[in-house]
Short mmCIF file of C-alpha atoms in Angstrom, two decimals:
data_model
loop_
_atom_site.label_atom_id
_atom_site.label_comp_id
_atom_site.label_asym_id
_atom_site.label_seq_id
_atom_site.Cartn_x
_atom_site.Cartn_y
_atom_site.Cartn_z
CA UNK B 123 -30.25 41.01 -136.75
CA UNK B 124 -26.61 40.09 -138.13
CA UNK B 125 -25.48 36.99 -137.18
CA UNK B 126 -22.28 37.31 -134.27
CA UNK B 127 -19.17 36.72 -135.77
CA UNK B 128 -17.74 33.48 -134.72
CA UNK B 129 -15.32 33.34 -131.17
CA UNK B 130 -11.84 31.62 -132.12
CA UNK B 131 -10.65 29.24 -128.87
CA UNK B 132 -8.01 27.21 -128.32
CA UNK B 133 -7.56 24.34 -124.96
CA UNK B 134 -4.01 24.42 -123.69
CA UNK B 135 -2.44 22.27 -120.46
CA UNK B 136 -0.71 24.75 -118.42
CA UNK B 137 2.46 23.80 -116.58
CA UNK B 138 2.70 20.30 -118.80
CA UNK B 139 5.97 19.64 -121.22
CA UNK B 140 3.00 17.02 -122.54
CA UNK B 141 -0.27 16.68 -123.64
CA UNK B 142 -2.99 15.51 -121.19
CA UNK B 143 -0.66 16.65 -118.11
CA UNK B 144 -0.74 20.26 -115.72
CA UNK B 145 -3.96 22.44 -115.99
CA UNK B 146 -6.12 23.04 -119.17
CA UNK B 147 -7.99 26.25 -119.61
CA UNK B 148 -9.36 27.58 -122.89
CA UNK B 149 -8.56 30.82 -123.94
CA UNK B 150 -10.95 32.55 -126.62
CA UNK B 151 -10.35 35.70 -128.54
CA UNK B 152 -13.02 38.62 -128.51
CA UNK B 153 -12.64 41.77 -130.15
CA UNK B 154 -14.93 44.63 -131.12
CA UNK B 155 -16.70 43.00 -133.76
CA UNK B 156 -17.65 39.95 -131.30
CA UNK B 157 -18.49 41.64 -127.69
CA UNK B 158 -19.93 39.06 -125.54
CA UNK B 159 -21.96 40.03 -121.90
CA UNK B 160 -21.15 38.75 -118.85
CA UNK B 161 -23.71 36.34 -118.85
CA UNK B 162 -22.85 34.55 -122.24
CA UNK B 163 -19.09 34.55 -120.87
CA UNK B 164 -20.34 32.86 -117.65
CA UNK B 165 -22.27 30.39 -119.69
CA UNK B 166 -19.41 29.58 -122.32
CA UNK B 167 -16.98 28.98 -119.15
CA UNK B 168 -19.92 26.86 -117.52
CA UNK B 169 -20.10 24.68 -121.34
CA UNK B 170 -16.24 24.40 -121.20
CA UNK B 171 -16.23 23.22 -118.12
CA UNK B 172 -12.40 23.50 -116.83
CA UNK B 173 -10.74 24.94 -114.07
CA UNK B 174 -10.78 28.34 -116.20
CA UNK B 175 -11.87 29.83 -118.91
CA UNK B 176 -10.28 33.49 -120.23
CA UNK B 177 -11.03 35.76 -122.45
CA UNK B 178 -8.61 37.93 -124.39
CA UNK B 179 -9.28 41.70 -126.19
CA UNK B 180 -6.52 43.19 -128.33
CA UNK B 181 -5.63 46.63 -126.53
CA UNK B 182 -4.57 48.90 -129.18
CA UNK B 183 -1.12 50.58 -128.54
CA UNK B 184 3.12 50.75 -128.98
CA UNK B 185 3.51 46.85 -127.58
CA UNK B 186 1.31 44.00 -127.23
CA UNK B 187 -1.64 44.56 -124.73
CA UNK B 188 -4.90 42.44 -124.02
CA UNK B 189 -8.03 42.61 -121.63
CA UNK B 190 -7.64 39.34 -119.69
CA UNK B 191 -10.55 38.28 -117.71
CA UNK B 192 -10.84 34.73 -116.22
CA UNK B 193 -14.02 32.38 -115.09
CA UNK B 194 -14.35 29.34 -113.51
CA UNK B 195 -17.40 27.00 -114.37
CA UNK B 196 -19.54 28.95 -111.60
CA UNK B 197 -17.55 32.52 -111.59
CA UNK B 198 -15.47 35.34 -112.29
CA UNK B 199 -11.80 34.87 -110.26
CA UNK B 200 -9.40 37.94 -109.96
CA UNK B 201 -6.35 36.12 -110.49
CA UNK B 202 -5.30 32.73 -112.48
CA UNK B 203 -1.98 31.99 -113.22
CA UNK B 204 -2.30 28.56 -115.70
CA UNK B 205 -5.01 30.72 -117.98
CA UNK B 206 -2.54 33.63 -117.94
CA UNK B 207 0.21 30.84 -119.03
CA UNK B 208 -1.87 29.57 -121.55
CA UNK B 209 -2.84 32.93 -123.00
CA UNK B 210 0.52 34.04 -123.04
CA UNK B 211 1.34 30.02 -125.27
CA UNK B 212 -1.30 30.98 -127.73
CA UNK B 213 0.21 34.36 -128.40
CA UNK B 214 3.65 33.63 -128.56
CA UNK B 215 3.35 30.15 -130.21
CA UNK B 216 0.58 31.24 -133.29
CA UNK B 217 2.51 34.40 -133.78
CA UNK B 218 -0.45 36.29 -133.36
CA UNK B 219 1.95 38.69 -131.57
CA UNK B 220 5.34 39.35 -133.24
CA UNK B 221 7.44 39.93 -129.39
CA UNK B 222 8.53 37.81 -126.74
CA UNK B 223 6.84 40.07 -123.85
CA UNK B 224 2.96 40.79 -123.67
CA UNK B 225 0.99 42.38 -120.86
CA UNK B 226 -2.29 41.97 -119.60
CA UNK B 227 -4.65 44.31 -117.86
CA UNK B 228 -5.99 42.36 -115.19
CA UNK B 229 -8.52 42.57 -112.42
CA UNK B 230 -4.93 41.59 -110.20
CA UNK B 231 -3.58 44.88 -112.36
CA UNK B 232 -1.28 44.85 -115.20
CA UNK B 233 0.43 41.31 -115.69
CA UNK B 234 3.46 40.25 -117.57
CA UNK B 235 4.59 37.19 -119.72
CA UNK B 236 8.23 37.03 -121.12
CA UNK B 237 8.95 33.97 -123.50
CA UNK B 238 12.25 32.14 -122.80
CA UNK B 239 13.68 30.89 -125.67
CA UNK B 240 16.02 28.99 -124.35
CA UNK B 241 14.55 26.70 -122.22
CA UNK B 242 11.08 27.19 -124.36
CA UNK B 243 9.58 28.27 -120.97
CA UNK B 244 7.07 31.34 -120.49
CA UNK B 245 8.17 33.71 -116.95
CA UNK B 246 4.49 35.24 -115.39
CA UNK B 247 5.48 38.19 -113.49
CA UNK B 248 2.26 37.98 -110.88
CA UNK B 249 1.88 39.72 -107.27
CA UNK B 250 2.98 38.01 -103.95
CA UNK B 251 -0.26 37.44 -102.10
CA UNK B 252 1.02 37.32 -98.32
CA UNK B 253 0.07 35.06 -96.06
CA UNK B 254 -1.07 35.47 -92.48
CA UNK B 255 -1.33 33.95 -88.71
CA UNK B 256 -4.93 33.78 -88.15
CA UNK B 257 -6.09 32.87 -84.46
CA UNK B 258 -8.82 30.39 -85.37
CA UNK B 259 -10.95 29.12 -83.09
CA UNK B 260 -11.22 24.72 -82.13
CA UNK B 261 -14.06 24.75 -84.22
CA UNK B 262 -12.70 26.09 -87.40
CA UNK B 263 -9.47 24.05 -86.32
CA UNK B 264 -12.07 20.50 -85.96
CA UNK B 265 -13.69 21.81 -89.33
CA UNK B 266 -10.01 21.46 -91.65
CA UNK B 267 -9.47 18.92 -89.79
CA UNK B 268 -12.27 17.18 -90.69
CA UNK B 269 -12.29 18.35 -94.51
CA UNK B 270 -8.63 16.80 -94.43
CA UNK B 271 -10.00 13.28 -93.47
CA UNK B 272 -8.03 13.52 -90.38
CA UNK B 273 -4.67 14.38 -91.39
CA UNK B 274 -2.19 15.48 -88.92
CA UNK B 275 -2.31 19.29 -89.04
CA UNK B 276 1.12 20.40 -89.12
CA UNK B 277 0.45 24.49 -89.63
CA UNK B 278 -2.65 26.72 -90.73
CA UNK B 279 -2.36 30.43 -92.22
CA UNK B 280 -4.14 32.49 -94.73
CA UNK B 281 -4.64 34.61 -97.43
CA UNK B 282 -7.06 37.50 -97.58
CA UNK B 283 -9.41 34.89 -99.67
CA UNK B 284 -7.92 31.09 -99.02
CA UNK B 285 -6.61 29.02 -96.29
CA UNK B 286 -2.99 27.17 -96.16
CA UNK B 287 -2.44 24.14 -94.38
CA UNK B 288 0.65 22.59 -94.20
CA UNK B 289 0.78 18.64 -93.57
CA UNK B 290 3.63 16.48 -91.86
CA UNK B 291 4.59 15.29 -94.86
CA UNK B 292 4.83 15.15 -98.40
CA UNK B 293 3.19 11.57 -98.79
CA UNK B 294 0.09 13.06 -96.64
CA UNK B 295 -0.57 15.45 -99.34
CA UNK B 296 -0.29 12.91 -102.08
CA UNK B 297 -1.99 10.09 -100.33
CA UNK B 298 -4.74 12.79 -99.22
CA UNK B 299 -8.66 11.74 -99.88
CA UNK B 300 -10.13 15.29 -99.11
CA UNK B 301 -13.98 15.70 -98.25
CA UNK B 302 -15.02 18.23 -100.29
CA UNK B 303 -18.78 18.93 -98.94
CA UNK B 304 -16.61 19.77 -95.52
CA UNK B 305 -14.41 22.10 -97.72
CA UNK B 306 -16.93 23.62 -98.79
CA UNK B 307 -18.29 24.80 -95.36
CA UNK B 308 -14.81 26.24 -94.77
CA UNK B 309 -14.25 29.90 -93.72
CA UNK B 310 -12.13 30.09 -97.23
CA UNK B 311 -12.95 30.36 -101.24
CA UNK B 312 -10.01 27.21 -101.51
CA UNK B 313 -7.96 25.44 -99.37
CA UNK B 314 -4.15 25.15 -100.07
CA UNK B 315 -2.67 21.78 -98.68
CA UNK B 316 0.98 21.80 -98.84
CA UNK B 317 4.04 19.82 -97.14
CA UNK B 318 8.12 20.12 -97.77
CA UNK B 319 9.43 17.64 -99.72
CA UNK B 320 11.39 14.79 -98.88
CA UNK B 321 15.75 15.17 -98.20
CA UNK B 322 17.37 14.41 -101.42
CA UNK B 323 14.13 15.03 -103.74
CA UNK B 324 14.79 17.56 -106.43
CA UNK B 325 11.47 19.49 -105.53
CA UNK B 326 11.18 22.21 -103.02
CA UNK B 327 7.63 21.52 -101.69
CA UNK B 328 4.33 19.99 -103.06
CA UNK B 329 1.21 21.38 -102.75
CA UNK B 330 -2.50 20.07 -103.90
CA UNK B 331 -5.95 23.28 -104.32
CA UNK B 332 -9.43 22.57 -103.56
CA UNK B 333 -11.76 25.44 -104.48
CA UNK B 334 -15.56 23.14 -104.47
CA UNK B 335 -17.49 26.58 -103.90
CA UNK B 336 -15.82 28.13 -107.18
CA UNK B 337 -16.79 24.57 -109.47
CA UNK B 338 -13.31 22.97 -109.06
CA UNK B 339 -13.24 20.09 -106.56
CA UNK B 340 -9.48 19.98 -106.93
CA UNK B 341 -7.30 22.48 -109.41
CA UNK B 342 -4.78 20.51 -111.74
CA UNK B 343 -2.25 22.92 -111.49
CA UNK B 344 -2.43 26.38 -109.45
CA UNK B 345 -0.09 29.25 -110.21
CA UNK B 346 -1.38 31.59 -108.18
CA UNK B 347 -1.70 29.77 -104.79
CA UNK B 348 1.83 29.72 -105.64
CA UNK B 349 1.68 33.27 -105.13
CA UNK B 350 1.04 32.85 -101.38
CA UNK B 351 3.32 29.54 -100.99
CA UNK B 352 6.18 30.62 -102.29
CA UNK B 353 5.57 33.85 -99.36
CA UNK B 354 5.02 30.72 -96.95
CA UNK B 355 8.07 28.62 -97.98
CA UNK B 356 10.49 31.50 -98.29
CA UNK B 357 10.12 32.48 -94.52
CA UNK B 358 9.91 28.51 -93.82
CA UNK B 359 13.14 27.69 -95.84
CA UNK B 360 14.83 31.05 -96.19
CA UNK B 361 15.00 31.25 -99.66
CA UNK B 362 13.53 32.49 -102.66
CA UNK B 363 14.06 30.05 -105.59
CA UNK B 364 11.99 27.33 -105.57
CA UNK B 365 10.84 24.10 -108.05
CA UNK B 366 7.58 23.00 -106.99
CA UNK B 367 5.08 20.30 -107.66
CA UNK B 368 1.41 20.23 -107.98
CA UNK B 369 0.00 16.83 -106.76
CA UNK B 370 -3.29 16.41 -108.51
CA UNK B 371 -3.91 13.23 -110.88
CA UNK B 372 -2.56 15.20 -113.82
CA UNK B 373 0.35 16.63 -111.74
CA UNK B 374 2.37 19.81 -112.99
CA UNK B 375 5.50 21.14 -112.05
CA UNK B 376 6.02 25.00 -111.56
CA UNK B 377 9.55 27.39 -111.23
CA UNK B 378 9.03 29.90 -108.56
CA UNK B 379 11.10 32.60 -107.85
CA UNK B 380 9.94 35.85 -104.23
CA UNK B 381 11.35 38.42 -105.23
CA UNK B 382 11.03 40.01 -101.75
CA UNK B 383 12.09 43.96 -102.86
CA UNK B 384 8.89 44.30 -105.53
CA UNK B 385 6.94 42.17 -103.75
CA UNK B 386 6.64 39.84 -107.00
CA UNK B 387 6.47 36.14 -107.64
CA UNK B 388 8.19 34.91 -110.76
CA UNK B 389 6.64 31.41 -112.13
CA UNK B 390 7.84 29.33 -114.90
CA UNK B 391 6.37 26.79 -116.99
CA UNK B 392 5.70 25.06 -120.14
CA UNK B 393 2.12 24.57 -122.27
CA UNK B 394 0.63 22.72 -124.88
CA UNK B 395 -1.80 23.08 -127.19
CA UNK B 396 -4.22 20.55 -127.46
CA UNK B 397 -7.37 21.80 -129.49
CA UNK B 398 -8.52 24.72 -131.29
CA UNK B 399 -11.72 25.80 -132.81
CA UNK B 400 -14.40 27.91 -132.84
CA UNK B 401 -17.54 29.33 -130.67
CA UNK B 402 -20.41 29.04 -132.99
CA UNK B 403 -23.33 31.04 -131.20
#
């Protein structure tokens, strides 16, 4: 049996101007001659052992195309906006691609990344994902409430897949010491915590993601539970620009723009490559 050519990978932080900041997801580079299965990608996200791990295959055609495909440690997600970031960083940064837009067939569709050269920023072009009034009963109520630690509920809503609580302030989300074995037994695949920010801070809102059944106790940096906050905040604040912060340990800072007529969410954000190398089995 020939041995399996070797899988070229790369770590980037996602929504970081630094190193060792925002979210870090590897991205690895399959093409005909290196097919993987399922299984061995499940495995290779499970060794990596970050938020996400993607996979990219060159689609032949007129403009740059690529089969993206995203796992967790534990699963295959349908939509991750720091992997897509950090996809789109290798491509434009290695000149592996020679254009400042690339698309992405996606299990969320086809996806777009534009590279700004001006502010050295990358634009996703990613769906809105709506969120909802839900008429949960006390017990599901006493369960958040008791995944929260007992922080003053403020609002609850959801997503076809997630919940969204909103706290009374934006030190509760930062001071925040989640249960996560309580999360877990949440009606939800993650929980969105999220409070306005302060008068006279030059953020819009901050927001923490805790997704324990999919591997990730708490997510770095989320882009696309920005997807559904930026749908929250924009009937909240009535507007549709936003500069919001993620506050995990790492923290990361995202540019959000609703654009309410396509039903889109614009983010923006920096990455940085901090390793590359290869696959060897």
């Amino acid at each position: 049996m020939a041995e399996k050519k070797r899988v070229k990978y790369f770590i980037v932080d996602a929504f970081a101007e630094s190193a060792f900041k925002g979210n870090p997801a590897a991205v690895c580079f399959l093409d005909d001659d290196n097919e993987r299965d399922d299984a061995w990608l499940q495995s290779l996200a499970a060794e990596f052992n970050l938020s996400e791990t993607c996979f990219l295959t060159p689609i032949i055609g007129d403009f740059p195309r690529f089969r993206l495909r995203w796992f967790t440690p534990v699963a295959e997600v349908d939509l991750c906006g720091h992997a897509t970031l950090a996809s789109a960083h290798v491509l434009f940064s290695t000149g592996l691609i020679d254009s400042e837009t690339v698309e992405f067939d996606t299990l969320s569709g086809a996806l777009t990344a534009k590279h700004l050269k001006i502010d050295d920023e990358i634009e996703l072009d990613f769906p809105v994902v709506p969120t909802f009034e839900v008429n949960y009963i006390d017990d599901d109520l006493s369960l958040f409430s008791k995944a929260l630690n007992g922080a003053a509920i403020v609002d609850v809503k959801a997503t076809k897949k997630d919940i969204l609580v909103v706290l009374s302030s934006w030190e509760a989300v930062i001071d925040l010491k989640p249960r996560l074995d309580e999360i877990s037994k949440c009606p939800c695949e993650g929980m969105m915590v999220t409070a306005s920010a302060s008068a006279g801070s030059t953020f819009d809102f901050c927001s923490r993601y805790f997704a324990p059944r999919f591997g990730i106790n708490e997510d770095p940096v989320t882009g696309s539970a920005h997807c559904a906050l930026a749908h929250y905040w924009s009937l909240k604040m009535n507007k549709c620009d936003f500069f919001a912060y993620q506050a995990s340990s790492r923290g990361g800072t995202l540019k959000v723009h609703l654009d309410k007529e396509k039903q889109r969410v614009l983010l923006r954000g920096k990455a940085v490559t901090v390793m590359e190398g290869y696959v060897l089995v």
